[in-house]
Amino acid sequence: MSWQGFKKSMNRAGTTLLQKTGQIERTVDQDFATEEAKYKVFEKECGILQKDGKAYLDSMRAMSSAQLHLAETIDTFYGASDKASDSAMAAHAYRRSVEELDAGIGRELDAPYRTTILDPLGKMNLYFPTINEHISKRNKKLLDFDAARSKHRKLAEKPGEDATKLPKAQQELDEAKEVFDLLNDQLVREIPILLEQRVPYFDPSFEAMIRMQCKFAEEGYEKLSGVQRYFEDSVRDDYAAGQLDAQVEGVLQEMRELSIYGTT
């Protein structure tokens, strides 16, 4: 930081302190305050959307990977018993279906999801540092304006012997006001435009996300439905009637009756 920049920082810090103690009047632009509050909410929401959007894709990958490992284990488990049994063939068909679904995650979900959802979110979030920099600059120029106005008021109320001080203070006040008004008006005018564009900007991403989820769910249902042909038709009826729980409990009871079950 240059010496001039350091002096400005110190002067602004002093102005802030005097404003807190009520010795210098603080300018409040209600229009800007309203738009800034809306902008901060939007900035926070976009950050959360980006974080949650990435977490969703990571979760889909993790779910697909876990499902693949589970299918491999089930296939090995049933294949070790009797590879020609209906259960072994169903386990193998399940594994093939899950492998195809896992491959589809990378081909049909991963890349399109990044392109249509994560990338637009990332691009939007890249704008915020620049906007925040403009807001910070606006706030600094506001401190300069308040300090110049306070200085001018004191000289106007108690003119000194040097007659050149008041005109000079007036010039500094006019210059400070001009710079502040330029930055403030720009933000008050353009922040609402940014906020108005948020829905049209994210609409395509939202639609793409719904379409991808539907397609993934439909493909999952289609592929896994094929595994059902290895089960008897009565299995689905038993499941709907709550009979499968009773069958499982019956098997567990038979296991409890084994002599090794009671070994300690």
Coordinates of C-alpha atoms in Angstrom, one line a residue:
M1 CA 0.0 0.0 0.0
S2 CA 1.3 3.5 -0.9
W3 CA 1.7 6.2 1.6
Q4 CA -1.3 8.0 0.1
G5 CA -3.4 4.9 0.4
F6 CA -2.3 4.4 4.0
K7 CA -3.3 7.9 4.9
K8 CA -6.8 7.4 3.3
S9 CA -7.2 4.2 5.2
M10 CA -6.4 5.9 8.5
N11 CA -8.6 8.8 7.7
R12 CA -11.5 6.5 6.9
A13 CA -10.9 4.5 10.1
G14 CA -11.1 7.8 12.0
T15 CA -14.3 8.8 10.3
T16 CA -15.9 5.5 11.1
L17 CA -14.9 5.9 14.8
L18 CA -16.3 9.4 14.9
Q19 CA -19.5 8.2 13.3
K20 CA -19.9 5.6 16.0
T21 CA -19.5 8.2 18.7
G22 CA -22.0 10.5 16.9
Q23 CA -19.5 13.2 16.1
I24 CA -19.9 12.9 12.3
E25 CA -23.3 12.4 10.6
R26 CA -23.6 9.1 8.7
T27 CA -25.3 9.2 5.3
V28 CA -27.9 6.5 4.9
D29 CA -29.2 5.7 1.4
Q30 CA -32.3 3.6 2.0
D31 CA -32.6 2.6 -1.7
F32 CA -29.1 1.2 -1.6
A33 CA -29.6 -0.5 1.8
T34 CA -32.7 -2.2 0.5
E35 CA -31.0 -3.5 -2.7
E36 CA -27.9 -4.5 -0.9
A37 CA -29.9 -6.6 1.6
K38 CA -31.6 -8.4 -1.3
Y39 CA -28.3 -8.9 -3.0
K40 CA -26.7 -10.4 0.1
V41 CA -29.5 -12.9 0.4
F42 CA -29.1 -13.8 -3.3
E43 CA -25.3 -14.2 -2.9
K44 CA -25.8 -16.5 0.1
E45 CA -28.4 -18.6 -1.7
C46 CA -26.1 -19.0 -4.7
G47 CA -23.3 -20.2 -2.5
I48 CA -25.6 -22.8 -0.8
L49 CA -26.9 -23.9 -4.2
Q50 CA -23.4 -24.5 -5.5
K51 CA -22.4 -26.4 -2.4
D52 CA -25.6 -28.5 -2.4
G53 CA -25.4 -29.1 -6.1
K54 CA -21.9 -30.5 -5.8
A55 CA -22.9 -32.6 -2.8
Y56 CA -25.8 -34.1 -4.8
L57 CA -23.5 -35.2 -7.6
D58 CA -21.0 -36.6 -5.1
S59 CA -23.8 -38.4 -3.4
M60 CA -25.0 -39.9 -6.7
R61 CA -21.5 -41.2 -7.4
A62 CA -21.2 -42.6 -3.9
M63 CA -24.6 -44.3 -4.1
S64 CA -23.8 -45.8 -7.5
S65 CA -20.4 -47.0 -6.3
A66 CA -21.9 -48.5 -3.1
Q67 CA -24.6 -50.2 -5.1
L68 CA -22.0 -51.7 -7.5
H69 CA -20.0 -53.1 -4.6
L70 CA -23.1 -54.5 -3.1
A71 CA -24.1 -56.1 -6.4
E72 CA -20.7 -57.7 -6.8
T73 CA -20.9 -59.1 -3.3
I74 CA -24.4 -60.5 -3.8
D75 CA -23.3 -62.1 -7.1
T76 CA -20.3 -63.7 -5.5
F77 CA -22.4 -64.9 -2.6
Y78 CA -25.1 -66.6 -4.7
G79 CA -22.6 -67.8 -7.3
A80 CA -20.6 -69.7 -4.7
S81 CA -23.6 -71.8 -3.8
D82 CA -25.2 -72.8 -7.0
K83 CA -24.5 -70.9 -10.2
A84 CA -27.4 -72.5 -12.0
S85 CA -30.0 -71.6 -9.4
D86 CA -32.6 -68.9 -10.0
S87 CA -31.2 -66.8 -7.2
A88 CA -27.7 -67.0 -8.7
M89 CA -29.0 -65.9 -12.1
A90 CA -31.0 -63.1 -10.5
A91 CA -27.9 -61.9 -8.6
H92 CA -25.8 -62.0 -11.8
A93 CA -28.5 -60.1 -13.7
Y94 CA -28.7 -57.6 -10.9
R95 CA -24.9 -57.1 -11.1
R96 CA -25.0 -56.5 -14.8
S97 CA -27.9 -54.0 -14.4
V98 CA -26.0 -52.1 -11.7
E99 CA -22.8 -52.0 -13.8
E100 CA -24.7 -50.5 -16.6
L101 CA -26.3 -47.9 -14.3
D102 CA -22.9 -47.1 -12.8
A103 CA -21.5 -46.5 -16.3
G104 CA -24.5 -44.3 -17.1
I105 CA -23.7 -42.1 -14.1
G106 CA -20.5 -41.0 -15.7
R107 CA -21.8 -40.9 -19.3
E108 CA -25.3 -39.5 -18.9
L109 CA -25.3 -37.7 -15.6
D110 CA -21.8 -36.6 -14.5
A111 CA -20.8 -34.5 -17.6
P112 CA -24.2 -33.1 -18.4
Y113 CA -24.8 -32.2 -14.8
R114 CA -21.6 -30.3 -14.7
T115 CA -22.3 -28.5 -17.9
T116 CA -26.0 -27.5 -17.2
I117 CA -26.0 -27.1 -13.4
L118 CA -22.6 -26.8 -11.7
D119 CA -20.9 -24.6 -14.4
P120 CA -23.8 -22.0 -14.5
L121 CA -23.7 -21.9 -10.7
G122 CA -20.0 -21.5 -10.7
K123 CA -20.1 -18.7 -13.2
M124 CA -22.7 -16.8 -11.2
N125 CA -20.7 -17.1 -8.0
L126 CA -17.7 -15.7 -9.9
Y127 CA -19.5 -12.3 -10.3
F128 CA -19.9 -11.8 -6.5
P129 CA -16.3 -10.8 -5.7
T130 CA -16.3 -8.1 -8.3
I131 CA -19.7 -6.8 -7.1
N132 CA -18.5 -6.9 -3.5
E133 CA -15.5 -4.9 -4.5
H134 CA -17.7 -2.2 -6.0
I135 CA -19.8 -2.1 -2.9
S136 CA -16.7 -1.8 -0.7
K137 CA -15.4 1.0 -2.9
R138 CA -18.8 2.7 -2.7
N139 CA -18.7 2.5 1.1
K140 CA -15.2 3.9 1.2
K141 CA -16.2 6.9 -1.0
L142 CA -19.2 7.4 1.3
L143 CA -16.9 7.8 4.3
D144 CA -14.9 10.3 2.3
F145 CA -18.1 12.2 1.5
D146 CA -19.3 12.2 5.1
A147 CA -15.8 13.4 6.3
A148 CA -15.7 16.2 3.6
R149 CA -19.3 17.3 4.6
S150 CA -18.4 17.4 8.2
K151 CA -15.3 19.4 7.5
H152 CA -17.2 21.9 5.3
R153 CA -19.9 22.3 7.9
K154 CA -17.4 23.2 10.7
L155 CA -15.7 25.7 8.5
A156 CA -19.1 27.2 7.4
E157 CA -20.2 27.5 11.0
K158 CA -16.9 28.9 12.3
P159 CA -14.9 30.5 9.5
G160 CA -11.2 30.9 10.2
E161 CA -8.8 33.7 9.3
D162 CA -7.8 31.8 6.1
A163 CA -10.5 32.7 3.6
T164 CA -9.3 30.0 1.2
K165 CA -10.2 27.1 3.4
L166 CA -14.0 27.2 3.0
P167 CA -13.9 27.3 -0.9
K168 CA -11.4 24.5 -0.8
A169 CA -13.6 22.5 1.5
Q170 CA -16.5 23.1 -0.8
Q171 CA -14.6 21.8 -3.7
E172 CA -13.5 18.7 -1.8
L173 CA -17.1 18.1 -0.8
D174 CA -18.4 18.5 -4.3
E175 CA -15.8 16.1 -5.7
A176 CA -16.4 13.6 -2.9
K177 CA -20.2 13.8 -3.6
E178 CA -19.8 13.4 -7.3
V179 CA -17.6 10.2 -6.9
F180 CA -19.9 8.7 -4.3
D181 CA -23.1 9.5 -6.3
L182 CA -21.6 7.9 -9.4
L183 CA -20.8 4.6 -7.6
N184 CA -24.0 4.6 -5.5
D185 CA -26.3 5.3 -8.4
Q186 CA -24.7 2.6 -10.5
L187 CA -25.2 0.0 -7.8
V188 CA -28.8 1.0 -7.0
R189 CA -29.6 0.8 -10.8
E190 CA -27.8 -2.4 -11.6
I191 CA -28.3 -4.6 -8.6
P192 CA -32.1 -4.9 -9.2
I193 CA -31.3 -5.9 -12.8
L194 CA -29.0 -8.7 -11.6
L195 CA -31.7 -9.9 -9.2
E196 CA -34.4 -9.8 -11.9
Q197 CA -32.2 -12.1 -14.1
R198 CA -31.7 -14.8 -11.5
V199 CA -34.8 -16.8 -12.3
P200 CA -34.4 -16.7 -16.2
Y201 CA -30.7 -17.6 -15.6
F202 CA -31.4 -20.6 -13.4
D203 CA -34.6 -21.9 -15.1
P204 CA -32.7 -24.0 -17.8
S205 CA -30.5 -25.5 -15.1
F206 CA -33.5 -26.4 -12.9
E207 CA -35.3 -28.0 -15.9
A208 CA -32.1 -29.9 -16.9
M209 CA -31.8 -31.3 -13.3
I210 CA -35.3 -32.5 -13.3
R211 CA -34.9 -34.2 -16.7
M212 CA -31.7 -35.9 -15.7
Q213 CA -33.2 -37.2 -12.5
C214 CA -36.3 -38.5 -14.4
K215 CA -34.1 -40.2 -17.0
F216 CA -31.9 -41.8 -14.4
A217 CA -34.9 -43.0 -12.4
E218 CA -36.6 -44.4 -15.5
E219 CA -33.4 -46.2 -16.7
G220 CA -32.9 -47.6 -13.2
Y221 CA -36.5 -48.9 -13.1
E222 CA -36.2 -50.3 -16.6
K223 CA -33.0 -52.2 -15.9
L224 CA -33.9 -53.5 -12.5
S225 CA -37.3 -54.6 -13.6
G226 CA -35.6 -57.1 -15.9
V227 CA -34.2 -58.8 -12.8
Q228 CA -37.7 -59.6 -11.6
R229 CA -38.2 -62.2 -14.3
Y230 CA -35.9 -64.5 -12.3
F231 CA -38.3 -64.5 -9.4
E232 CA -41.7 -66.2 -9.2
D233 CA -44.7 -64.1 -9.7
S234 CA -45.9 -65.0 -6.2
V235 CA -42.9 -63.2 -4.7
R236 CA -44.3 -59.8 -5.5
D237 CA -47.7 -60.8 -4.2
D238 CA -46.2 -62.1 -1.0
Y239 CA -44.2 -58.8 -0.6
A240 CA -47.4 -56.7 -1.1
A241 CA -49.3 -58.9 1.4
G242 CA -46.5 -58.7 4.0
Q243 CA -45.7 -62.4 3.8
L244 CA -42.0 -62.0 3.1
D245 CA -41.4 -60.7 6.6
A246 CA -43.0 -63.9 8.0
Q247 CA -40.9 -66.1 5.7
V248 CA -37.7 -64.3 6.8
E249 CA -38.7 -64.7 10.5
G250 CA -39.3 -68.4 9.8
V251 CA -35.8 -68.9 8.5
L252 CA -34.4 -67.0 11.4
Q253 CA -36.3 -69.3 13.8
E254 CA -34.8 -72.4 12.1
M255 CA -31.3 -70.9 12.5
R256 CA -31.9 -70.2 16.2
E257 CA -32.8 -73.9 16.6
L258 CA -29.4 -75.0 15.4
S259 CA -27.1 -76.3 18.1
I260 CA -24.2 -74.0 17.0
Y261 CA -26.5 -71.0 17.5
G262 CA -26.5 -71.6 21.2
T263 CA -22.8 -72.2 21.5
T264 CA -21.0 -69.8 23.8

